[in-house]
Amino acid sequence: MRKISIIITIISLIAVKAAAKEGDEHLIGVKYSYNLSGVMFDPPTMGGDFTPAPLNISVLYTYYHSLWGKHPYFGLQTGLKYGQEAVTLKSGETVTGIERYNIIELPLISQFRINFGQFRFLLNIGGFGAYRLSIDREGGFQDYDIRYDYGIIGGGGIGFIARPFEFHLECNYKYGFSDLYANDRYGDERWVYSNTNHIMISIGIYVHLDKPVDKRRRK
């Protein structure tokens, strides 16, 4: 048991030292997103207009690093999001209802950045996996509902660095590969396709866990 404890301690020290490489940055923070939520229906007469879904909160970890110690433009972001999505349902031009979902989501984003002074430009490319927790429809979920979702996220923004804090303003687009409903919900003669898509405007506040480069050098 003692040998195992020593090995774990050594591995932990090596990991901490590796994470403290000059130029690497570690951030943890909270992001709020205002979501314009839609569904790309086929046939399109079923609805799908963008509908506000303002409740979206994420807890995120971001790791900025360089490539081969020469190209300081790379980053990785992940975390956990609790949010809301909505779908507007139609029959032709007539709105028949709006359904809202509560979801939990795991994003995995490559966040590229270009620094200039206290600011940085951000470019996001990545994916997500999500699960629909609840729906405000009477009777709840039905057999034709598909509760899991996965897809891609892309967008960009700008960051302002005021150590130990950092503030991000972003706009991202999210597209789900999974249908909202089973394709044969209305029968086998005419399948229905229903992919979610979202425009997300967000603001985030982060705390730097790393020390500034100049302080590391003084040590």
PDB file of C-alpha atoms in Angstrom:
ATOM      1  CA  MET A   1       0.000   0.000   0.000  1.00  0.00           C
ATOM      2  CA  ARG A   2       2.857   2.361   0.841  1.00  0.00           C
ATOM      3  CA  LYS A   3       4.535   1.714  -2.529  1.00  0.00           C
ATOM      4  CA  ILE A   4       1.264   2.438  -4.337  1.00  0.00           C
ATOM      5  CA  SER A   5       0.903   5.727  -2.420  1.00  0.00           C
ATOM      6  CA  ILE A   6       4.455   6.733  -3.385  1.00  0.00           C
ATOM      7  CA  ILE A   7       3.823   5.923  -7.064  1.00  0.00           C
ATOM      8  CA  ILE A   8       0.564   7.927  -7.059  1.00  0.00           C
ATOM      9  CA  THR A   9       2.365  10.871  -5.424  1.00  0.00           C
ATOM     10  CA  ILE A  10       5.169  10.789  -8.025  1.00  0.00           C
ATOM     11  CA  ILE A  11       2.700  10.616 -10.903  1.00  0.00           C
ATOM     12  CA  SER A  12       0.720  13.514  -9.422  1.00  0.00           C
ATOM     13  CA  LEU A  13       3.865  15.651  -9.105  1.00  0.00           C
ATOM     14  CA  ILE A  14       4.850  14.892 -12.709  1.00  0.00           C
ATOM     15  CA  ALA A  15       1.340  15.818 -13.907  1.00  0.00           C
ATOM     16  CA  VAL A  16       1.383  19.089 -11.984  1.00  0.00           C
ATOM     17  CA  LYS A  17       4.802  19.970 -13.377  1.00  0.00           C
ATOM     18  CA  ALA A  18       3.694  19.146 -16.927  1.00  0.00           C
ATOM     19  CA  ALA A  19       0.597  21.308 -16.508  1.00  0.00           C
ATOM     20  CA  ALA A  20       2.735  24.244 -15.413  1.00  0.00           C
ATOM     21  CA  LYS A  21       4.636  24.610 -18.684  1.00  0.00           C
ATOM     22  CA  GLU A  22       5.350  28.191 -19.595  1.00  0.00           C
ATOM     23  CA  GLY A  23       2.602  29.617 -21.775  1.00  0.00           C
ATOM     24  CA  ASP A  24      -0.043  27.064 -20.795  1.00  0.00           C
ATOM     25  CA  GLU A  25      -3.236  28.474 -19.306  1.00  0.00           C
ATOM     26  CA  HIS A  26      -5.911  26.753 -17.230  1.00  0.00           C
ATOM     27  CA  LEU A  27      -9.289  28.422 -16.713  1.00  0.00           C
ATOM     28  CA  ILE A  28     -12.488  27.415 -14.971  1.00  0.00           C
ATOM     29  CA  GLY A  29     -15.668  29.426 -15.155  1.00  0.00           C
ATOM     30  CA  VAL A  30     -19.373  29.864 -15.782  1.00  0.00           C
ATOM     31  CA  LYS A  31     -21.096  30.760 -19.057  1.00  0.00           C
ATOM     32  CA  TYR A  32     -24.647  32.024 -19.594  1.00  0.00           C
ATOM     33  CA  SER A  33     -26.215  31.571 -23.048  1.00  0.00           C
ATOM     34  CA  TYR A  34     -29.341  33.034 -24.635  1.00  0.00           C
ATOM     35  CA  ASN A  35     -30.547  30.359 -27.029  1.00  0.00           C
ATOM     36  CA  LEU A  36     -32.597  30.874 -30.181  1.00  0.00           C
ATOM     37  CA  SER A  37     -33.796  27.325 -30.606  1.00  0.00           C
ATOM     38  CA  GLY A  38     -35.181  25.816 -33.802  1.00  0.00           C
ATOM     39  CA  VAL A  39     -35.877  22.561 -35.603  1.00  0.00           C
ATOM     40  CA  MET A  40     -35.218  21.843 -39.276  1.00  0.00           C
ATOM     41  CA  PHE A  41     -38.347  19.878 -40.203  1.00  0.00           C
ATOM     42  CA  ASP A  42     -38.890  17.899 -43.382  1.00  0.00           C
ATOM     43  CA  PRO A  43     -41.646  18.537 -44.390  1.00  0.00           C
ATOM     44  CA  PRO A  44     -41.030  22.190 -43.392  1.00  0.00           C
ATOM     45  CA  THR A  45     -44.756  22.893 -42.904  1.00  0.00           C
ATOM     46  CA  MET A  46     -44.518  21.195 -39.485  1.00  0.00           C
ATOM     47  CA  GLY A  47     -42.809  24.221 -37.959  1.00  0.00           C
ATOM     48  CA  GLY A  48     -39.316  24.963 -36.771  1.00  0.00           C
ATOM     49  CA  ASP A  49     -39.175  28.738 -36.317  1.00  0.00           C
ATOM     50  CA  PHE A  50     -36.463  29.987 -33.959  1.00  0.00           C
ATOM     51  CA  THR A  51     -37.882  30.300 -30.450  1.00  0.00           C
ATOM     52  CA  PRO A  52     -36.194  31.961 -27.436  1.00  0.00           C
ATOM     53  CA  ALA A  53     -34.932  29.587 -24.757  1.00  0.00           C
ATOM     54  CA  PRO A  54     -33.115  31.860 -22.294  1.00  0.00           C
ATOM     55  CA  LEU A  55     -32.132  29.418 -19.518  1.00  0.00           C
ATOM     56  CA  ASN A  56     -28.679  27.963 -20.315  1.00  0.00           C
ATOM     57  CA  ILE A  57     -25.871  27.735 -17.749  1.00  0.00           C
ATOM     58  CA  SER A  58     -22.514  25.984 -18.296  1.00  0.00           C
ATOM     59  CA  VAL A  59     -19.613  25.192 -15.974  1.00  0.00           C
ATOM     60  CA  LEU A  60     -16.495  24.946 -18.155  1.00  0.00           C
ATOM     61  CA  TYR A  61     -12.815  24.082 -17.979  1.00  0.00           C
ATOM     62  CA  THR A  62     -10.505  25.549 -20.632  1.00  0.00           C
ATOM     63  CA  TYR A  63      -6.917  24.558 -21.353  1.00  0.00           C
ATOM     64  CA  TYR A  64      -4.904  26.831 -23.668  1.00  0.00           C
ATOM     65  CA  HIS A  65      -1.621  25.442 -24.941  1.00  0.00           C
ATOM     66  CA  SER A  66       0.919  25.758 -27.728  1.00  0.00           C
ATOM     67  CA  LEU A  67       1.813  23.250 -30.432  1.00  0.00           C
ATOM     68  CA  TRP A  68       5.423  22.021 -30.187  1.00  0.00           C
ATOM     69  CA  GLY A  69       6.115  25.053 -28.004  1.00  0.00           C
ATOM     70  CA  LYS A  70       5.985  27.366 -31.042  1.00  0.00           C
ATOM     71  CA  HIS A  71       2.354  28.001 -32.015  1.00  0.00           C
ATOM     72  CA  PRO A  72       0.342  29.431 -29.081  1.00  0.00           C
ATOM     73  CA  TYR A  73      -3.073  29.293 -30.755  1.00  0.00           C
ATOM     74  CA  PHE A  74      -4.663  26.125 -29.437  1.00  0.00           C
ATOM     75  CA  GLY A  75      -7.139  25.326 -26.709  1.00  0.00           C
ATOM     76  CA  LEU A  76      -9.532  22.669 -25.458  1.00  0.00           C
ATOM     77  CA  GLN A  77     -12.784  23.359 -23.618  1.00  0.00           C
ATOM     78  CA  THR A  78     -15.193  20.982 -21.932  1.00  0.00           C
ATOM     79  CA  GLY A  79     -17.622  20.951 -19.040  1.00  0.00           C
ATOM     80  CA  LEU A  80     -21.292  20.479 -18.268  1.00  0.00           C
ATOM     81  CA  LYS A  81     -24.311  22.494 -19.386  1.00  0.00           C
ATOM     82  CA  TYR A  82     -27.848  22.620 -18.042  1.00  0.00           C
ATOM     83  CA  GLY A  83     -30.147  24.328 -20.486  1.00  0.00           C
ATOM     84  CA  GLN A  84     -33.424  24.750 -22.256  1.00  0.00           C
ATOM     85  CA  GLU A  85     -34.456  24.136 -25.854  1.00  0.00           C
ATOM     86  CA  ALA A  86     -37.738  24.811 -27.629  1.00  0.00           C
ATOM     87  CA  VAL A  87     -39.621  23.785 -30.749  1.00  0.00           C
ATOM     88  CA  THR A  88     -42.436  25.671 -32.475  1.00  0.00           C
ATOM     89  CA  LEU A  89     -44.972  23.312 -34.040  1.00  0.00           C
ATOM     90  CA  LYS A  90     -47.137  24.283 -37.009  1.00  0.00           C
ATOM     91  CA  SER A  91     -49.806  22.974 -39.305  1.00  0.00           C
ATOM     92  CA  GLY A  92     -49.133  24.861 -42.517  1.00  0.00           C
ATOM     93  CA  GLU A  93     -48.897  28.524 -41.474  1.00  0.00           C
ATOM     94  CA  THR A  94     -50.778  28.046 -38.195  1.00  0.00           C
ATOM     95  CA  VAL A  95     -48.798  27.674 -34.955  1.00  0.00           C
ATOM     96  CA  THR A  96     -50.217  24.747 -33.011  1.00  0.00           C
ATOM     97  CA  GLY A  97     -47.931  24.900 -29.987  1.00  0.00           C
ATOM     98  CA  ILE A  98     -44.503  25.446 -28.451  1.00  0.00           C
ATOM     99  CA  GLU A  99     -42.763  22.672 -26.542  1.00  0.00           C
ATOM    100  CA  ARG A 100     -39.830  23.276 -24.220  1.00  0.00           C
ATOM    101  CA  TYR A 101     -37.214  20.781 -23.066  1.00  0.00           C
ATOM    102  CA  ASN A 102     -34.744  20.803 -20.206  1.00  0.00           C
ATOM    103  CA  ILE A 103     -31.450  19.241 -21.246  1.00  0.00           C
ATOM    104  CA  ILE A 104     -28.048  18.308 -19.895  1.00  0.00           C
ATOM    105  CA  GLU A 105     -25.150  18.589 -22.316  1.00  0.00           C
ATOM    106  CA  LEU A 106     -21.454  17.733 -22.521  1.00  0.00           C
ATOM    107  CA  PRO A 107     -19.526  19.929 -25.003  1.00  0.00           C
ATOM    108  CA  LEU A 108     -16.012  19.183 -26.291  1.00  0.00           C
ATOM    109  CA  ILE A 109     -14.642  22.192 -28.152  1.00  0.00           C
ATOM    110  CA  SER A 110     -11.350  23.085 -29.819  1.00  0.00           C
ATOM    111  CA  GLN A 111     -11.071  26.770 -28.949  1.00  0.00           C
ATOM    112  CA  PHE A 112      -8.422  28.429 -31.085  1.00  0.00           C
ATOM    113  CA  ARG A 113      -7.288  31.895 -30.023  1.00  0.00           C
ATOM    114  CA  ILE A 114      -5.137  34.779 -31.169  1.00  0.00           C
ATOM    115  CA  ASN A 115      -3.930  37.098 -28.405  1.00  0.00           C
ATOM    116  CA  PHE A 116      -3.389  40.822 -28.788  1.00  0.00           C
ATOM    117  CA  GLY A 117      -2.618  42.649 -25.550  1.00  0.00           C
ATOM    118  CA  GLN A 118      -5.360  42.045 -23.007  1.00  0.00           C
ATOM    119  CA  PHE A 119      -7.749  40.741 -25.681  1.00  0.00           C
ATOM    120  CA  ARG A 120      -8.024  37.544 -27.666  1.00  0.00           C
ATOM    121  CA  PHE A 121     -10.050  36.431 -30.673  1.00  0.00           C
ATOM    122  CA  LEU A 122     -11.750  33.049 -30.234  1.00  0.00           C
ATOM    123  CA  LEU A 123     -12.715  30.433 -32.826  1.00  0.00           C
ATOM    124  CA  ASN A 124     -14.769  27.430 -31.686  1.00  0.00           C
ATOM    125  CA  ILE A 125     -15.048  24.105 -33.523  1.00  0.00           C
ATOM    126  CA  GLY A 126     -16.249  20.940 -31.832  1.00  0.00           C
ATOM    127  CA  GLY A 127     -19.067  18.642 -30.869  1.00  0.00           C
ATOM    128  CA  PHE A 128     -21.530  17.840 -28.105  1.00  0.00           C
ATOM    129  CA  GLY A 129     -23.615  15.083 -26.607  1.00  0.00           C
ATOM    130  CA  ALA A 130     -26.899  15.864 -24.857  1.00  0.00           C
ATOM    131  CA  TYR A 131     -29.865  14.240 -23.152  1.00  0.00           C
ATOM    132  CA  ARG A 132     -33.374  15.688 -22.801  1.00  0.00           C
ATOM    133  CA  LEU A 133     -34.382  15.473 -19.154  1.00  0.00           C
ATOM    134  CA  SER A 134     -37.967  16.717 -19.271  1.00  0.00           C
ATOM    135  CA  ILE A 135     -40.622  18.307 -21.482  1.00  0.00           C
ATOM    136  CA  ASP A 136     -43.482  20.677 -20.645  1.00  0.00           C
ATOM    137  CA  ARG A 137     -45.942  18.689 -22.802  1.00  0.00           C
ATOM    138  CA  GLU A 138     -48.947  17.238 -20.987  1.00  0.00           C
ATOM    139  CA  GLY A 139     -48.241  13.568 -20.412  1.00  0.00           C
ATOM    140  CA  GLY A 140     -44.474  14.027 -20.747  1.00  0.00           C
ATOM    141  CA  PHE A 141     -42.344  12.118 -23.224  1.00  0.00           C
ATOM    142  CA  GLN A 142     -43.936   9.617 -25.597  1.00  0.00           C
ATOM    143  CA  ASP A 143     -42.504   6.574 -27.371  1.00  0.00           C
ATOM    144  CA  TYR A 144     -41.854   8.574 -30.552  1.00  0.00           C
ATOM    145  CA  ASP A 145     -39.666  11.148 -28.761  1.00  0.00           C
ATOM    146  CA  ILE A 146     -35.890  10.760 -29.093  1.00  0.00           C
ATOM    147  CA  ARG A 147     -34.289  12.017 -25.895  1.00  0.00           C
ATOM    148  CA  TYR A 148     -30.587  11.915 -26.801  1.00  0.00           C
ATOM    149  CA  ASP A 149     -28.858  14.314 -29.174  1.00  0.00           C
ATOM    150  CA  TYR A 150     -25.347  14.816 -30.558  1.00  0.00           C
ATOM    151  CA  GLY A 151     -23.851  17.080 -33.168  1.00  0.00           C
ATOM    152  CA  ILE A 152     -21.485  19.931 -33.952  1.00  0.00           C
ATOM    153  CA  ILE A 153     -20.808  23.394 -32.565  1.00  0.00           C
ATOM    154  CA  GLY A 154     -19.041  26.262 -34.321  1.00  0.00           C
ATOM    155  CA  GLY A 155     -18.638  29.970 -33.769  1.00  0.00           C
ATOM    156  CA  GLY A 156     -16.400  32.619 -32.317  1.00  0.00           C
ATOM    157  CA  GLY A 157     -16.032  35.532 -29.987  1.00  0.00           C
ATOM    158  CA  ILE A 158     -13.716  37.845 -28.137  1.00  0.00           C
ATOM    159  CA  GLY A 159     -12.099  37.606 -24.724  1.00  0.00           C
ATOM    160  CA  PHE A 160     -10.850  40.243 -22.302  1.00  0.00           C
ATOM    161  CA  ILE A 161      -8.075  39.240 -19.876  1.00  0.00           C
ATOM    162  CA  ALA A 162      -7.979  40.910 -16.462  1.00  0.00           C
ATOM    163  CA  ARG A 163      -6.089  38.382 -14.363  1.00  0.00           C
ATOM    164  CA  PRO A 164      -7.052  36.455 -12.417  1.00  0.00           C
ATOM    165  CA  PHE A 165     -10.330  36.862 -14.342  1.00  0.00           C
ATOM    166  CA  GLU A 166     -11.191  36.569 -18.023  1.00  0.00           C
ATOM    167  CA  PHE A 167     -14.432  37.540 -19.771  1.00  0.00           C
ATOM    168  CA  HIS A 168     -15.757  36.049 -23.024  1.00  0.00           C
ATOM    169  CA  LEU A 169     -18.476  37.253 -25.376  1.00  0.00           C
ATOM    170  CA  GLU A 170     -19.400  34.628 -27.988  1.00  0.00           C
ATOM    171  CA  CYS A 171     -21.874  33.671 -30.677  1.00  0.00           C
ATOM    172  CA  ASN A 172     -22.107  29.989 -31.629  1.00  0.00           C
ATOM    173  CA  TYR A 173     -24.236  27.766 -33.854  1.00  0.00           C
ATOM    174  CA  LYS A 174     -25.204  24.231 -32.839  1.00  0.00           C
ATOM    175  CA  TYR A 175     -26.667  21.542 -35.093  1.00  0.00           C
ATOM    176  CA  GLY A 176     -27.968  18.188 -33.871  1.00  0.00           C
ATOM    177  CA  PHE A 177     -27.517  15.049 -35.949  1.00  0.00           C
ATOM    178  CA  SER A 178     -30.176  13.119 -34.032  1.00  0.00           C
ATOM    179  CA  ASP A 179     -33.860  13.633 -34.898  1.00  0.00           C
ATOM    180  CA  LEU A 180     -36.211  15.098 -32.342  1.00  0.00           C
ATOM    181  CA  TYR A 181     -38.868  12.497 -33.181  1.00  0.00           C
ATOM    182  CA  ALA A 182     -38.820   8.986 -34.613  1.00  0.00           C
ATOM    183  CA  ASN A 183     -38.930   9.184 -38.415  1.00  0.00           C
ATOM    184  CA  ASP A 184     -42.047   7.014 -38.613  1.00  0.00           C
ATOM    185  CA  ARG A 185     -44.000   9.034 -36.041  1.00  0.00           C
ATOM    186  CA  TYR A 186     -46.752   9.725 -38.605  1.00  0.00           C
ATOM    187  CA  GLY A 187     -46.491   6.404 -40.426  1.00  0.00           C
ATOM    188  CA  ASP A 188     -44.256   4.585 -42.869  1.00  0.00           C
ATOM    189  CA  GLU A 189     -45.568   6.316 -46.000  1.00  0.00           C
ATOM    190  CA  ARG A 190     -44.009   9.710 -45.224  1.00  0.00           C
ATOM    191  CA  TRP A 191     -41.071   9.865 -42.897  1.00  0.00           C
ATOM    192  CA  VAL A 192     -40.509  13.023 -40.837  1.00  0.00           C
ATOM    193  CA  TYR A 193     -37.045  14.456 -40.237  1.00  0.00           C
ATOM    194  CA  SER A 194     -36.501  16.845 -37.314  1.00  0.00           C
ATOM    195  CA  ASN A 195     -32.963  18.019 -36.592  1.00  0.00           C
ATOM    196  CA  THR A 196     -32.433  20.698 -33.954  1.00  0.00           C
ATOM    197  CA  ASN A 197     -30.390  23.823 -34.624  1.00  0.00           C
ATOM    198  CA  HIS A 198     -29.582  26.704 -32.316  1.00  0.00           C
ATOM    199  CA  ILE A 199     -28.028  30.162 -32.308  1.00  0.00           C
ATOM    200  CA  MET A 200     -26.423  30.845 -28.922  1.00  0.00           C
ATOM    201  CA  ILE A 201     -25.277  34.257 -27.687  1.00  0.00           C
ATOM    202  CA  SER A 202     -23.266  33.900 -24.499  1.00  0.00           C
ATOM    203  CA  ILE A 203     -21.198  35.706 -21.906  1.00  0.00           C
ATOM    204  CA  GLY A 204     -18.733  33.910 -19.655  1.00  0.00           C
ATOM    205  CA  ILE A 205     -16.557  34.734 -16.670  1.00  0.00           C
ATOM    206  CA  TYR A 206     -13.501  32.589 -15.941  1.00  0.00           C
ATOM    207  CA  VAL A 207     -10.791  32.384 -13.311  1.00  0.00           C
ATOM    208  CA  HIS A 208      -7.161  31.632 -14.244  1.00  0.00           C
ATOM    209  CA  LEU A 209      -5.743  28.711 -12.274  1.00  0.00           C
ATOM    210  CA  ASP A 210      -2.268  29.267 -13.719  1.00  0.00           C
ATOM    211  CA  LYS A 211       0.214  31.964 -12.796  1.00  0.00           C
ATOM    212  CA  PRO A 212       1.200  34.708 -15.254  1.00  0.00           C
ATOM    213  CA  VAL A 213       4.305  33.931 -17.311  1.00  0.00           C
ATOM    214  CA  ASP A 214       6.349  36.785 -15.820  1.00  0.00           C
ATOM    215  CA  LYS A 215       5.757  35.484 -12.262  1.00  0.00           C
ATOM    216  CA  ARG A 216       6.853  31.997 -13.285  1.00  0.00           C
ATOM    217  CA  ARG A 217      10.051  33.387 -14.749  1.00  0.00           C
ATOM    218  CA  ARG A 218      10.908  35.305 -11.549  1.00  0.00           C
ATOM    219  CA  LYS A 219      10.916  31.987  -9.694  1.00  0.00           C
TER     220      LYS A 219
END
